[in-house]
Amino acid sequence: MIIDCHGHYTTEPKPLMDFRQKQVAAVKDGSLLPSPSSVKISDDDFRASVEGNQLRIQRERGTTLTLFSPRASGMGHHVGDFKVSEQWSQLSNDCIHRVCNLFPDNFIGVCQLPQSPGVPVETCIPELERCINGLGFVGCNLNPDPSGGNWTAPPLTDRYWYPLYEKLCELKVPAMVHVSLSCNPNFHTTGAHYINADTTAFMQFIQVDLFKDFPDLKLIVPHGGGAAPYHWGRYRGLAQNLNRPPLDEMMRNNVFFDTCVYHQPGIDLLAKLISVENILFASEMLGAVKGDDPTTGKPYDDTRRYVDALSLSGADKQKIFEGNARKVYPRLGPMLDRIAARK
Amino acid sequence: MIIDCHGHYTTEPKPLMDFRQKQVAAVKDGSLLPSPSSVKISDDDFRASVEGNQLRIQRERGTTLTLFSPRASGMGHHVGDFKVSEQWSQLSNDCIHRVCNLFPDNFIGVCQLPQSPGVPVETCIPELERCINGLGFVGCNLNPDPSGGNWTAPPLTDRYWYPLYEKLCELKVPAMVHVSLSCNPNFHTTGAHYINADTTAFMQFIQVDLFKDFPDLKLIVPHGGGAAPYHWGRYRGLAQNLNRPPLDEMMRNNVFFDTCVYHQPGIDLLAKLISVENILFASEMLGAVKGDDPTTGKPYDDTRRYVDALSLSGADKQKIFEGNARKVYPRLGPMLDRIAARK
């Protein structure tokens, strides 16, 4: 079984995008917000949106299922106020739920949180609970910068975030640390803002002992941990200079890197430096980088090939492909067993 | 000959730091700024500041000389207004000049620019000219985020920066893209802000054809190019998606990565992916990461060891250690010849 823990719904049906356009326009000109209940999308529309895309690619690449969340760049937590973010998050999560219901063997939901700059993080908890307890989702995406590139929120180790962490631990779900669209012209969204956020979060975890307060909290740093593996000596040294524990000890039960690194030498480095227990298979397809790599003739984001090519034992690869995901997403196990029983 | 192109004066004499403390305090409470002419530092003080530090380490590691600039985190362009930045930059550059004059075989100057948020970049040109033409410096550090972590300046590809680029080309000096202290609690200065800035700048160079306008402009992205080599597939793919030329073509005569990557696997990856023509030897000692790596028993920042261990030809290593620096810093050649003649 191969679980892709990082897939976004980047092929949304048009009515969903139309709603968002109207919502953003209403925020801009101060007019009445559109009603989410006005959005009508048929099951056929949902089927068509994934059949030639994510589903086809799952089949082609031989991956089993995707942990599926709303488009990351589309979360746009900086747009409008909490109510805007809440309506958009609810609607986005409902669409994920529809896809998961139509293809329960192929997609399992991960939710967008209705974050909003300057609002207490507790406001996200009702939607988190609705998605986990009500819709059967297994995780969430957590935006460390709801301002969209201005970085005005406190660091992830600040007590500001603690109510959310308490709820995540209670619900037994992890969070993937994932920013959204960058409104800052300095930061290209997928080429700089995403990777910078990963690097930033990882360094925050080195600085402060967050996991002493939350020994069961599990956070995924996507895109292979940002710059961290390439600069592993720097981070090991900084941890040492700050009198903090070794990185592998800090990460052990709490911090995980995914395999969204789009070339073999990068994945080789990841697997060489990071404990195999802390790596989760992921591709982010259809995501940041489209098209084929001319040096291989294969899609950049076909990360299964890179993991297959690692000189690791079959047991270790199984951890990356499946075992670690079962551990990091405790709610996944029973769902996978049901899928296996259906097959 | 081994040229370390990235060394900061992190062992400044106390009177220099005392001046800065007074200056920052005066900015805070609005009192009269201290006069730079009040700072008295003897040649012996300057000698003592580097003899047991940078000079000793040069000898121990067998590196020939260091391109030496003021402490990067100390530039603090966000403090006060342009006048504050100008006085501090002049004084800092004068101290570099004093050290270079005392040890002309060991240090060659690279200047801090008197950048200040929201001020036209032209204001930096007089100090740049003073350092290059007057003090014999060979390059400068360019801060893409003078706000200190709020990223309020335009991208490096914006026409805002063009007057400076014109002057750099005219003077035949490169700029190292290097941020300063982060005032944003999200970004650890050396663990996140530095690396993020490198990644950010590199992605900007992918997005916009800056080097069509400035074919002779040479920019160094330090710390091994930030996250770029580890995510080389992502960046190759993004360039492709944006209909931009291949990365090696974009970099060829204009963008260079240094070797401030503090472990062997990182340097191996750098040398595997980046053309040997675009890599400059550097250690940033005494800099971001102090102390010995327990896995090697050697200092993290002893990057010569990592380059020595690369499976490259002697000729290629010579490019990294010396040849490329002569190309990127055109004013260096005659100075190196004079050093050789003295020996």
XYZ file of C-alpha atoms in Angstrom:
686
model
C 0.000 0.000 0.000
C 1.320 3.424 -0.927
C -0.203 6.408 0.868
C 0.438 9.836 -0.605
C 0.031 12.090 2.426
C 0.121 15.374 0.530
C -2.340 16.006 -2.263
C -4.359 19.160 -2.876
C -7.594 19.534 -4.793
C -6.109 21.655 -7.576
C -8.713 20.658 -10.157
C -11.734 22.135 -8.413
C -15.059 22.313 -10.264
C -15.783 25.716 -11.751
C -18.718 26.614 -9.425
C -16.373 26.425 -6.440
C -13.871 28.788 -8.045
C -16.688 31.089 -9.183
C -17.916 31.308 -5.595
C -14.455 32.237 -4.377
C -14.095 34.900 -7.051
C -17.394 36.421 -5.978
C -16.403 36.212 -2.328
C -13.061 37.944 -2.908
C -14.781 40.619 -5.024
C -17.376 41.192 -2.269
C -14.605 41.595 0.300
C -12.915 44.137 -1.939
C -15.942 46.297 -2.659
C -17.703 45.731 0.653
C -20.807 44.267 -0.955
C -22.890 41.380 0.377
C -20.959 38.090 0.620
C -22.259 35.316 -1.669
C -23.988 32.442 0.082
C -22.116 29.134 0.127
C -25.459 27.368 -0.201
C -25.773 28.857 -3.680
C -22.944 26.632 -4.931
C -24.315 23.629 -6.790
C -21.898 20.931 -7.909
C -23.101 17.533 -9.089
C -21.480 14.208 -8.298
C -20.617 13.959 -11.990
C -18.794 17.272 -11.794
C -16.774 16.000 -8.868
C -16.059 12.710 -10.641
C -14.965 14.493 -13.798
C -12.649 16.780 -11.842
C -10.492 13.943 -10.533
C -10.978 11.039 -12.924
C -8.599 12.235 -15.637
C -6.309 13.817 -13.109
C -5.488 12.550 -9.623
C -7.229 9.185 -10.110
C -5.521 8.520 -13.425
C -2.160 9.415 -11.942
C -2.710 7.210 -8.889
C -3.360 4.318 -11.274
C -0.397 5.136 -13.518
C 2.035 5.472 -10.635
C 0.647 2.618 -8.583
C -0.077 4.655 -5.493
C -3.003 3.498 -3.396
C -4.601 6.617 -2.022
C -4.093 10.294 -1.332
C -4.664 12.294 1.826
C -6.563 15.028 0.095
C -6.959 18.646 1.151
C -8.118 21.900 -0.440
C -5.653 23.710 -2.708
C -3.003 25.165 -0.396
C -2.465 28.392 -2.319
C -6.253 28.765 -2.448
C -6.759 28.810 1.336
C -6.073 32.552 1.227
C -6.462 33.151 4.939
C -5.518 36.786 4.427
C -8.714 37.511 2.457
C -11.388 39.275 4.486
C -12.193 38.465 8.087
C -12.827 35.283 10.031
C -16.338 34.871 8.644
C -15.035 34.948 5.074
C -12.339 32.424 5.941
C -14.848 30.223 7.759
C -17.361 30.131 4.897
C -14.623 29.435 2.364
C -13.036 26.742 4.532
C -16.361 25.008 5.199
C -17.218 24.979 1.517
C -13.733 23.818 0.513
C -13.774 21.046 3.096
C -17.268 19.997 2.009
C -15.964 19.588 -1.534
C -13.112 17.397 -0.278
C -15.719 15.355 1.578
C -17.788 14.909 -1.559
C -14.769 13.608 -3.489
C -13.818 11.283 -0.624
C -17.355 9.895 -0.500
C -17.364 9.255 -4.237
C -13.959 7.573 -4.182
C -13.535 6.234 -0.648
C -10.745 3.876 -1.720
C -8.707 6.681 -3.275
C -9.083 9.809 -1.154
C -9.162 10.472 2.566
C -9.797 14.007 3.759
C -7.445 16.521 5.350
C -9.021 19.853 6.181
C -8.308 23.511 5.666
C -8.656 25.551 8.869
C -10.599 28.836 8.880
C -7.575 30.800 10.059
C -7.646 34.581 9.885
C -4.930 37.090 10.844
C -5.178 38.508 14.341
C -8.010 36.229 15.464
C -7.555 33.738 18.342
C -6.756 30.293 16.967
C -9.601 28.802 19.029
C -11.943 30.050 16.300
C -10.641 27.239 14.079
C -11.649 24.480 16.445
C -15.349 24.069 15.497
C -14.455 23.527 11.828
C -11.630 21.165 12.791
C -14.036 19.128 14.940
C -16.681 19.125 12.213
C -14.180 17.770 9.690
C -12.605 15.160 11.965
C -15.653 13.935 13.881
C -18.315 14.732 11.309
C -16.693 14.187 7.914
C -14.152 11.523 8.817
C -11.028 13.525 7.962
C -7.697 12.434 9.432
C -5.630 15.636 9.606
C -5.454 19.329 8.898
C -3.235 21.888 7.246
C -1.951 24.587 9.570
C -0.850 27.913 8.083
C 1.972 29.490 10.117
C 1.463 32.775 8.226
C -2.249 33.551 7.718
C -1.227 37.041 6.556
C -0.027 35.576 3.251
C 3.634 36.536 3.234
C 3.849 39.256 5.859
C 4.547 36.860 8.724
C 2.567 38.752 11.347
C 1.440 35.736 13.409
C 3.479 34.522 16.389
C 5.915 31.621 15.864
C 4.407 28.128 15.954
C 6.004 27.593 19.339
C 4.086 30.515 20.866
C 1.293 29.841 23.339
C -1.057 31.521 20.857
C -1.282 28.175 19.068
C -1.667 25.997 22.171
C -5.489 25.676 22.171
C -5.281 24.233 18.667
C -2.485 21.848 19.630
C -4.524 20.649 22.608
C -7.439 19.893 20.321
C -5.216 18.154 17.741
C -3.848 15.881 20.475
C -7.329 15.222 21.840
C -8.647 14.346 18.365
C -5.511 12.339 17.530
C -4.805 14.158 14.279
C -1.595 15.691 12.964
C -1.164 19.034 11.240
C 0.834 19.663 8.105
C 2.528 23.065 8.361
C 1.581 24.630 5.039
C 1.352 28.270 4.025
C -0.984 29.575 1.354
C -0.701 32.186 -1.387
C 1.998 34.820 -0.980
C 0.781 38.396 -1.402
C 4.330 39.599 -0.886
C 5.963 40.190 -4.274
C 9.291 39.052 -2.823
C 8.040 35.514 -2.332
C 7.004 33.355 -5.256
C 4.282 31.181 -3.732
C 5.499 27.691 -4.583
C 9.148 28.570 -5.242
C 9.942 30.647 -2.170
C 7.063 31.084 0.292
C 6.334 27.347 0.689
C 9.976 26.374 1.129
C 10.755 29.329 3.400
C 7.818 28.442 5.633
C 9.095 24.885 5.999
C 12.577 26.098 6.890
C 11.169 28.707 9.272
C 8.956 26.223 11.112
C 11.730 23.678 11.481
C 14.069 26.278 13.000
C 11.305 27.330 15.417
C 11.046 23.716 16.595
C 14.802 23.731 17.237
C 14.624 26.929 19.283
C 11.799 26.081 21.682
C 10.818 22.860 23.398
C 7.249 22.722 22.083
C 7.036 18.941 22.305
C 7.724 18.875 26.027
C 4.327 20.561 26.382
C 2.764 18.403 23.643
C 4.501 15.012 23.571
C 1.772 13.600 21.323
C 1.591 16.471 18.841
C 2.600 15.434 15.344
C 3.590 18.072 12.810
C 4.531 17.404 9.225
C 6.980 19.795 7.573
C 6.245 19.312 3.876
C 8.467 19.713 0.812
C 11.111 17.510 2.336
C 11.578 19.796 5.338
C 12.333 22.931 3.305
C 16.048 23.686 3.352
C 16.718 21.658 6.501
C 18.302 18.469 5.112
C 20.622 20.384 2.752
C 21.772 22.485 5.691
C 21.687 19.628 8.222
C 25.149 20.558 9.528
C 23.991 24.129 10.126
C 20.902 22.928 11.996
C 22.784 20.353 14.029
C 25.298 23.056 14.920
C 22.648 25.639 15.782
C 20.861 23.125 18.031
C 24.201 22.498 19.733
C 24.953 26.248 20.063
C 21.490 26.760 21.590
C 21.971 23.854 24.037
C 19.077 22.018 22.483
C 18.848 18.255 21.974
C 20.112 16.595 18.785
C 17.761 17.004 15.839
C 16.794 13.356 15.560
C 15.816 13.347 19.221
C 13.765 16.531 18.794
C 11.997 15.141 15.731
C 11.500 11.554 16.859
C 7.817 11.372 17.791
C 6.767 14.791 16.664
C 8.238 16.147 13.423
C 8.023 14.462 10.044
C 9.261 15.449 6.577
C 7.447 14.433 3.414
C 9.014 13.405 0.120
C 7.863 16.350 -2.022
C 11.356 16.865 -3.394
C 11.360 16.632 -7.147
C 14.608 14.994 -8.136
C 16.587 11.897 -7.176
C 19.614 13.631 -5.570
C 17.296 15.552 -3.241
C 15.444 12.430 -2.118
C 18.766 10.628 -1.723
C 19.938 13.387 0.616
C 16.669 13.290 2.570
C 16.908 9.548 3.111
C 20.603 9.725 3.964
C 20.159 12.295 6.733
C 16.668 11.902 8.156
C 15.607 8.833 10.123
C 13.455 6.558 7.987
C 10.888 6.703 10.810
C 10.339 10.412 10.131
C 9.772 10.394 6.375
C 6.295 10.235 4.856
C 5.674 9.492 1.199
C 4.040 12.371 -0.684
C 3.964 13.870 -4.152
C 1.767 16.992 -3.940
C 0.308 16.021 -7.290
C -1.184 17.866 -9.110
C 0.642 20.614 -7.452
C 3.516 22.968 -7.508
C 5.501 21.644 -10.425
C 3.861 20.309 -13.549
C 5.342 18.537 -16.527
C 8.166 16.150 -17.279
C 11.760 16.484 -16.245
C 13.737 16.407 -19.509
C 16.652 14.714 -17.737
C 14.486 11.683 -16.854
C 11.540 11.931 -19.246
C 9.257 11.450 -16.237
C 7.061 13.884 -14.289
C 8.931 15.966 -11.709
C 6.333 15.116 -9.071
C 6.451 11.351 -9.616
C 8.215 10.977 -6.289
C 7.464 7.279 -6.059
C 10.250 6.667 -8.581
C 12.757 8.464 -6.401
C 11.756 6.529 -3.278
C 11.748 3.232 -5.201
C 15.310 3.983 -6.316
C 16.612 4.555 -2.778
C 19.060 1.984 -1.493
C 16.888 1.136 1.491
C 15.474 -2.195 2.588
C 11.944 -3.124 1.586
C 10.902 -2.791 5.215
C 12.239 0.756 5.362
C 10.510 1.715 2.137
C 7.310 0.265 3.513
C 7.632 2.628 6.478
C 7.960 5.609 4.142
C 5.110 4.444 1.899
C 2.661 3.272 4.561
C 3.871 2.449 8.053
C 4.781 5.951 9.136
C 1.515 7.379 7.825
C -0.401 4.906 9.994
C 1.596 6.139 12.976
C 1.340 9.876 12.220
C -2.367 9.739 11.292
C -3.815 7.420 13.983
C -7.305 7.677 12.511
C -6.067 6.268 9.215
C -5.586 2.645 10.314
C -9.241 1.625 10.707
C -10.079 3.352 7.416
C -7.308 1.499 5.595
C -8.541 -1.757 7.069
C -12.037 -1.037 5.742
C -10.575 -0.270 2.303
C -8.610 -3.526 2.368
C -11.759 -5.429 3.350
C -13.657 -3.941 0.406
C -11.004 -5.018 -2.109
C 45.730 29.773 -3.187
C 42.446 29.432 -1.289
C 40.189 32.469 -1.198
C 37.386 32.477 1.359
C 34.889 34.852 -0.224
C 32.567 35.095 2.775
C 33.947 36.206 6.134
C 32.398 38.721 8.497
C 34.118 40.767 11.175
C 32.380 39.076 14.093
C 35.121 39.856 16.597
C 34.844 43.628 16.498
C 36.751 45.726 19.052
C 34.628 46.869 21.979
C 34.623 50.610 21.093
C 32.890 49.813 17.809
C 30.149 47.842 19.550
C 29.840 50.511 22.244
C 29.274 53.128 19.546
C 26.555 51.039 17.977
C 24.857 50.514 21.337
C 24.847 54.263 21.899
C 23.590 54.882 18.378
C 20.701 52.408 18.725
C 19.828 53.876 22.135
C 19.832 57.403 20.678
C 17.506 56.296 17.878
C 15.171 54.768 20.455
C 14.977 57.742 22.797
C 15.399 60.447 20.148
C 18.522 61.892 21.751
C 21.594 63.208 19.926
C 23.374 60.600 17.818
C 26.909 59.767 18.967
C 29.698 60.997 16.705
C 31.583 58.318 14.749
C 34.728 60.413 15.187
C 34.526 59.727 18.929
C 35.408 56.056 18.321
C 39.082 55.420 19.044
C 40.503 52.003 18.230
C 44.236 51.371 18.151
C 46.060 49.208 15.638
C 46.853 46.848 18.498
C 43.151 46.513 19.262
C 42.494 45.602 15.641
C 45.394 43.145 15.600
C 44.210 41.513 18.809
C 40.679 41.168 17.473
C 41.696 38.923 14.573
C 45.017 37.350 15.559
C 43.640 34.614 17.794
C 40.525 34.285 15.665
C 40.286 34.612 11.887
C 44.064 34.719 11.339
C 44.697 31.676 13.502
C 41.971 29.762 11.710
C 43.284 30.758 8.274
C 46.660 29.307 9.303
C 45.172 26.169 10.823
C 42.986 25.451 7.823
C 45.491 26.508 5.200
C 43.297 29.105 3.550
C 45.088 32.061 2.024
C 42.844 35.035 2.560
C 39.343 36.157 3.367
C 37.075 38.632 1.604
C 36.124 40.428 4.767
C 32.982 42.429 5.465
C 31.215 43.833 8.529
C 29.149 41.424 10.617
C 26.054 40.660 8.528
C 23.596 40.489 11.405
C 25.094 43.751 12.673
C 24.289 45.784 9.542
C 20.845 46.418 11.034
C 19.546 48.506 8.167
C 16.173 48.739 9.895
C 17.605 50.842 12.743
C 16.831 54.541 12.430
C 16.938 56.462 9.184
C 19.401 56.727 6.310
C 21.758 58.964 8.265
C 22.030 56.394 11.049
C 22.664 53.643 8.523
C 25.212 55.771 6.686
C 27.218 56.638 9.794
C 27.184 53.048 10.983
C 28.145 51.715 7.546
C 30.997 54.187 7.121
C 32.396 53.374 10.518
C 31.992 49.620 9.984
C 33.673 49.815 6.582
C 36.484 51.944 8.006
C 37.143 49.214 10.577
C 37.319 46.598 7.811
C 39.766 48.870 6.011
C 41.958 49.163 9.113
C 42.126 45.368 9.435
C 42.872 44.973 5.711
C 45.680 47.541 5.952
C 47.213 45.758 8.932
C 47.019 42.340 7.286
C 47.008 43.012 3.540
C 47.959 39.408 2.759
C 45.051 37.993 4.744
C 42.036 40.256 4.319
C 40.533 42.109 1.381
C 37.536 44.332 2.005
C 33.886 43.877 1.064
C 31.603 46.686 2.154
C 28.323 47.109 3.942
C 25.936 49.435 2.119
C 24.084 52.179 4.007
C 20.695 50.805 3.022
C 17.592 52.071 4.775
C 13.944 51.023 4.298
C 11.944 53.188 1.924
C 14.883 55.259 0.723
C 16.006 55.256 -2.946
C 18.892 52.837 -3.411
C 20.937 55.603 -5.073
C 21.716 56.849 -1.569
C 24.061 53.872 -1.171
C 26.237 54.773 -4.122
C 28.564 57.351 -2.505
C 29.572 54.883 0.232
C 29.982 52.112 -2.341
C 32.266 54.339 -4.430
C 34.229 55.434 -1.369
C 34.860 51.795 -0.411
C 35.718 50.548 -3.892
C 37.666 53.486 -5.259
C 38.926 54.923 -2.001
C 39.523 51.959 0.287
C 40.333 49.295 -2.286
C 37.412 46.989 -1.517
C 36.363 44.422 -4.137
C 32.664 43.839 -3.493
C 29.645 44.648 -1.353
C 26.883 42.951 0.574
C 23.397 43.754 -0.653
C 20.477 43.320 1.748
C 17.273 42.345 -0.094
C 15.263 43.085 3.062
C 16.480 46.260 4.805
C 13.381 46.092 7.017
C 14.924 43.197 8.948
C 12.397 40.430 8.412
C 9.310 42.277 7.216
C 10.253 42.092 3.549
C 8.886 45.489 2.568
C 11.403 46.268 -0.196
C 10.670 45.390 -3.822
C 12.105 42.139 -5.243
C 15.738 42.268 -6.385
C 14.535 42.171 -9.980
C 12.570 45.409 -9.566
C 13.790 48.589 -11.254
C 14.139 50.085 -7.769
C 17.554 48.390 -7.574
C 18.740 49.284 -11.080
C 20.813 52.388 -10.216
C 22.854 50.269 -7.824
C 23.292 47.497 -10.400
C 24.473 50.062 -12.954
C 27.085 51.297 -10.520
C 28.179 47.757 -9.605
C 28.724 46.988 -13.295
C 30.561 50.252 -13.838
C 32.825 49.614 -10.838
C 33.270 45.948 -11.782
C 32.272 44.596 -8.381
C 29.812 41.865 -7.436
C 27.253 41.907 -4.652
C 26.619 39.123 -2.196
C 22.893 38.953 -1.431
C 22.907 38.886 2.363
C 20.222 39.886 4.841
C 20.920 41.176 8.324
C 19.327 40.673 11.727
C 15.730 39.459 11.762
C 13.402 41.512 13.967
C 10.581 39.146 13.076
C 10.208 36.536 15.837
C 9.218 33.976 13.208
C 12.653 34.023 11.616
C 15.729 32.930 13.530
C 18.436 35.142 12.017
C 21.034 32.568 10.964
C 18.752 29.518 10.953
C 15.819 30.842 8.949
C 16.157 34.453 7.748
C 19.530 33.967 6.029
C 18.525 30.765 4.276
C 15.064 32.063 3.336
C 16.609 35.176 1.803
C 18.900 33.050 -0.353
C 16.001 30.903 -1.537
C 13.843 33.961 -2.132
C 16.487 35.761 -4.188
C 17.221 32.715 -6.318
C 13.539 32.270 -7.157
C 13.308 35.961 -8.094
C 16.161 35.453 -10.561
C 14.206 32.565 -12.101
C 11.063 34.659 -12.485
C 12.465 37.764 -14.166
C 15.187 38.224 -16.765
C 17.326 40.623 -14.733
C 20.550 39.615 -16.465
C 19.300 40.566 -19.881
C 19.377 44.150 -18.596
C 22.655 43.584 -16.715
C 24.702 40.947 -18.546
C 27.786 41.829 -16.454
C 26.100 41.913 -13.064
C 27.424 39.232 -10.723
C 25.400 38.244 -7.679
C 26.480 35.716 -5.089
C 23.758 33.770 -3.304
C 25.480 32.674 -0.103
C 24.931 29.663 2.152
C 25.117 27.318 -0.781
C 22.192 28.956 -2.567
C 19.731 28.525 0.331
C 17.332 25.687 -0.397
C 17.897 25.749 -4.155
C 20.210 22.753 -4.709
C 18.131 20.449 -2.470
C 15.037 21.437 -4.440
C 16.812 21.597 -7.796
C 14.069 19.560 -9.462
C 11.434 21.988 -8.175
C 13.405 24.970 -9.491
C 14.151 23.357 -12.830
C 10.456 22.542 -13.145
C 9.302 25.999 -12.109
C 11.661 27.606 -14.643
C 10.166 25.290 -17.266
C 6.574 26.066 -16.179
C 7.352 29.797 -16.371
C 8.923 29.441 -19.842
C 12.243 30.589 -18.490
C 15.658 29.306 -19.579
C 17.306 26.339 -17.849
C 18.844 27.222 -14.503
C 22.447 26.686 -15.526
C 21.946 29.045 -18.447
C 20.339 31.670 -16.194
C 23.157 31.397 -13.650
C 26.128 31.068 -16.001
C 27.761 34.514 -15.930
C 25.650 36.075 -13.236
C 24.682 33.942 -10.239
C 27.104 32.126 -7.958
C 26.605 29.965 -4.859
C 29.157 29.822 -2.060
C 30.159 26.756 -0.039
C 28.779 27.829 3.352
C 27.063 24.491 3.836
C 28.264 22.819 6.989
C 28.373 19.107 6.305
C 29.791 16.808 3.661
C 26.480 15.524 2.181
C 25.341 19.100 1.586
C 28.542 20.077 -0.205
C 28.389 16.837 -2.185
C 24.901 17.763 -3.378
C 25.995 21.306 -4.248
C 28.899 20.066 -6.353
C 26.767 17.374 -7.987
C 24.087 19.788 -9.200
C 25.687 23.185 -9.680
C 28.243 23.872 -12.392
C 31.729 24.005 -10.928
C 32.068 27.407 -12.639
C 29.389 28.838 -10.349
C 30.671 27.730 -6.947
C 32.851 29.980 -4.769
C 34.736 28.712 -1.758
C 33.577 30.275 1.520
C 33.265 29.369 5.176
C 31.617 32.375 6.903
C 34.011 31.858 9.803
C 33.636 32.990 12.555
C 30.022 33.068 11.792
C 26.711 31.425 12.066
C 27.654 28.073 13.509
C 30.387 27.680 16.077
C 31.960 24.583 17.535
C 32.845 21.083 16.431
C 30.605 18.596 14.709
C 30.592 15.542 16.997
C 30.194 13.253 13.973
C 33.531 14.430 12.513
C 35.335 15.993 15.476
C 36.008 19.020 13.247
C 34.481 22.508 13.162
C 31.172 22.722 11.322
C 32.408 25.746 9.366
C 35.667 24.141 8.217
C 34.263 23.923 4.717
C 37.683 23.398 3.143
C 37.561 19.787 4.348
C 34.280 19.194 2.545
C 35.556 20.690 -0.720
C 38.840 18.780 -0.435
C 36.823 15.576 -0.091
C 34.806 16.143 -3.261
C 35.475 13.757 -6.101
C 36.416 16.555 -8.478
C 39.602 17.061 -10.454
C 42.304 19.302 -9.045
C 41.550 21.819 -11.770
C 37.898 21.958 -10.770
C 38.749 22.393 -7.097
C 41.129 25.176 -8.067
C 38.196 26.939 -9.733
C 36.160 26.702 -6.535
C 39.064 27.764 -4.328
C 40.484 30.550 -6.481
C 39.708 30.730 -10.170
C 36.031 31.585 -9.893
C 36.709 34.272 -7.284
C 39.131 35.956 -9.692
C 36.350 35.938 -12.295
C 33.530 37.119 -10.010
C 35.632 39.803 -8.275
C 37.562 41.342 -11.212
C 39.376 43.756 -8.902
C 40.860 40.868 -6.960
C 43.387 39.690 -9.566
C 45.853 42.591 -9.372
C 45.675 42.511 -5.571
C 46.409 38.784 -5.494
C 49.340 39.328 -7.825
C 50.726 41.948 -5.445
C 50.308 39.542 -2.526
C 52.115 36.824 -4.472
C 54.929 39.247 -5.316
C 55.355 40.108 -1.615
C 55.702 36.469 -0.596
